[in-house]
Amino acid sequence: MSAPTSSRTVLSGSPEETHRLGVKLGQLLQPGDFVGLVGDLGAGKTHLVRGVAEGAGVARSEVASPTFAIVYPYRGRVPLYHADLYRLADYDELYATGFLDLIGGDGAVLVEWLDRIPQAAPREYLRITLRDTGEESRELVAEAWGSRPVALLTAWLSADR
Ligand SMILES: Nc1ncnc2c1ncn2[C@@H]1O[C@H](COP(=O)(O)OP(=O)(O)OP(=O)(O)O)[C@@H](O)[C@H]1O
Ligand SMILES: [Mg+2]
């Protein structure tokens, strides 16, 4: 994979802070955006996702943990498609779910465990890798490929937080 157009690292000191980072990202999402999340068990992906959903205007009660379905559609300010690739074997299996048709469509796409099937990502996207760096501390490395993802990344981590 080519080097990202832009990358930034941000530290979170608590689950609440990760949630707030998610809220701010969710407020910025537009149809067509694709955000991939990478990180080990307990890294904080779900905390970030719940924040993103809140920021995108999704009712708290709608946000599930994608256990039985591959993709959960949420109604927010923009439609939000939350996918989890953890249980998928490969790209062919993903293709069969119809998930790929959602990319670049009417909503924003948020994908956990993108590293399981990296080919699921479009050419331009934002990838966030979370890493456990201590009890309550997490490192978030955000990498953007393409001009819209770079704009999204820049706005997300702009000075006003
Ligand atoms: N700064 C932090 N940000 C997020 N979570 C944190 C942070 N510090 C501690 N935690 C804890 O780490 C855990 C993160 O859990 P979460 O479900 O968000 O991870 P996950 O990446 O979705 O894991 P899984 O792949 O198992 O679903 C929670 O228990 C949370 O309380
Ligand atoms: Mg999770």
XYZ file of C-alpha atoms and ligand atoms in Angstrom:
193
model
C 0.000 0.000 0.000
C 1.267 3.494 -0.785
C 2.174 5.955 1.956
C -0.716 8.052 3.255
C -1.130 11.596 1.960
C -1.227 12.799 5.526
C -0.978 11.312 8.985
C -1.428 12.529 12.553
C -1.097 10.955 15.949
C -3.338 11.865 18.855
C -3.286 10.558 22.406
C -6.346 9.753 24.454
C -6.131 9.658 28.224
C -9.474 8.044 29.007
C -12.436 6.185 27.471
C -14.403 9.458 27.676
C -11.740 11.275 25.700
C -11.831 8.598 22.997
C -15.610 8.973 22.921
C -15.287 12.751 22.510
C -12.815 12.275 19.666
C -15.413 10.067 18.035
C -18.167 12.651 18.501
C -16.116 15.293 16.784
C -15.320 12.993 13.869
C -18.970 12.015 13.558
C -20.005 15.662 13.335
C -17.779 16.054 10.291
C -18.795 12.958 8.344
C -20.378 13.363 4.942
C -21.909 10.895 2.476
C -19.132 9.024 0.720
C -16.676 9.162 3.610
C -14.991 5.887 4.545
C -13.321 5.431 7.912
C -11.485 2.222 8.730
C -10.648 1.245 12.301
C -7.773 -1.002 13.234
C -6.720 -2.170 16.671
C -6.443 -5.176 18.940
C -9.153 -6.428 21.271
C -9.856 -3.740 23.848
C -7.999 -1.033 21.937
C -11.051 1.239 22.044
C -12.652 0.843 18.610
C -16.153 0.510 19.993
C -15.748 3.554 22.256
C -14.685 5.559 19.228
C -17.546 4.172 17.100
C -20.165 5.066 19.696
C -18.818 8.599 19.747
C -18.856 8.800 15.956
C -22.467 7.625 15.881
C -23.456 10.225 18.474
C -21.679 12.952 16.516
C -23.424 11.852 13.337
C -26.777 12.255 15.077
C -27.611 8.589 15.558
C -29.841 7.740 18.505
C -27.905 5.899 21.202
C -30.399 3.037 21.202
C -29.666 2.297 17.550
C -25.998 1.581 18.070
C -25.426 -2.125 18.352
C -22.364 -4.229 18.434
C -22.252 -5.852 15.008
C -22.368 -9.442 16.090
C -24.895 -11.176 13.879
C -24.875 -8.917 10.865
C -21.897 -7.698 8.935
C -23.294 -4.224 8.402
C -25.570 -2.152 10.607
C -27.246 0.859 8.983
C -27.937 3.773 11.332
C -30.154 6.772 10.674
C -28.379 9.985 11.535
C -27.761 13.414 10.064
C -26.203 11.325 7.318
C -26.792 7.588 6.989
C -24.021 5.732 8.778
C -23.067 2.172 7.861
C -21.205 0.378 10.635
C -19.458 -2.793 9.561
C -17.294 -5.308 11.378
C -15.068 -7.558 9.301
C -13.870 -9.662 12.224
C -15.775 -12.776 11.294
C -15.325 -12.645 7.538
C -12.952 -15.019 5.837
C -11.932 -13.044 2.804
C -12.756 -10.479 0.163
C -15.045 -12.858 -1.775
C -17.167 -13.395 1.302
C -17.349 -9.640 1.846
C -18.296 -9.109 -1.781
C -21.188 -11.523 -1.363
C -22.663 -9.455 1.475
C -23.257 -6.473 -0.807
C -21.280 -4.260 1.565
C -19.038 -2.978 -1.199
C -22.063 -1.353 -2.894
C -22.398 0.977 0.102
C -18.982 2.525 -0.461
C -19.191 5.974 -2.004
C -22.973 5.897 -1.699
C -25.550 7.878 0.238
C -23.911 7.528 3.621
C -20.656 7.402 5.522
C -19.046 4.026 6.123
C -17.311 3.019 9.341
C -15.468 -0.300 9.315
C -13.986 -2.124 12.303
C -11.194 -4.645 11.752
C -10.363 -3.219 8.335
C -6.955 -4.925 8.581
C -8.714 -8.284 8.227
C -9.632 -7.428 4.629
C -7.620 -4.366 3.606
C -8.902 -4.631 0.034
C -12.305 -3.553 1.362
C -11.043 0.033 1.504
C -11.620 2.390 -1.409
C -8.706 4.323 -2.937
C -9.353 7.363 -0.736
C -10.127 6.857 2.928
C -9.228 7.607 6.514
C -7.707 4.867 8.640
C -7.443 5.086 12.412
C -5.205 2.650 14.238
C -5.724 2.451 18.001
C -3.080 1.113 20.331
C -3.150 0.381 24.027
C -0.270 2.351 25.560
C -1.208 2.001 29.224
C -4.129 1.483 31.535
C -6.211 4.453 30.356
C -4.039 5.681 27.550
C -4.473 4.982 23.891
C -2.578 6.174 20.850
C -4.625 6.920 17.770
C -2.744 7.092 14.498
C -4.893 8.620 11.781
C -3.785 8.220 8.185
C -5.540 9.725 5.198
C -5.283 8.840 1.542
C -6.740 11.401 -0.864
C -7.922 14.993 -0.618
C -11.309 14.577 1.099
C -9.911 12.232 3.765
C -7.059 14.691 4.376
C -9.584 17.534 4.804
C -11.576 15.352 7.184
C -8.463 14.492 9.195
C -7.366 18.122 9.370
C -10.784 19.337 10.511
C -11.073 16.496 13.016
C -7.808 17.213 14.781
C -7.907 20.996 14.403
C -6.881 23.147 17.346
C -10.246 23.759 19.029
C -10.339 20.655 21.118
N -8.323 5.984 26.417
C -9.175 4.963 26.256
N -9.975 4.929 25.158
C -10.810 3.883 24.969
N -10.952 2.846 25.783
C -10.177 2.837 26.906
C -9.262 3.886 27.165
N -8.631 3.609 28.347
C -9.142 2.454 28.786
N -10.070 1.967 27.934
C -10.797 0.692 28.128
O -10.431 -0.170 27.065
C -11.572 -0.922 26.630
C -11.901 -0.580 25.182
O -12.956 -1.379 24.781
P -13.640 -1.325 23.358
O -14.799 -2.245 23.432
O -13.879 0.085 22.938
O -12.466 -1.947 22.469
P -12.551 -2.612 21.033
O -11.331 -2.126 20.310
O -13.864 -2.350 20.424
O -12.363 -4.141 21.371
P -13.013 -5.450 20.662
O -12.219 -5.666 19.408
O -12.762 -6.522 21.678
O -14.460 -5.171 20.411
C -12.710 -0.558 27.548
O -12.726 -1.470 28.625
C -12.299 0.836 28.054
O -12.840 1.143 29.325
Mg -15.444 -3.557 19.732
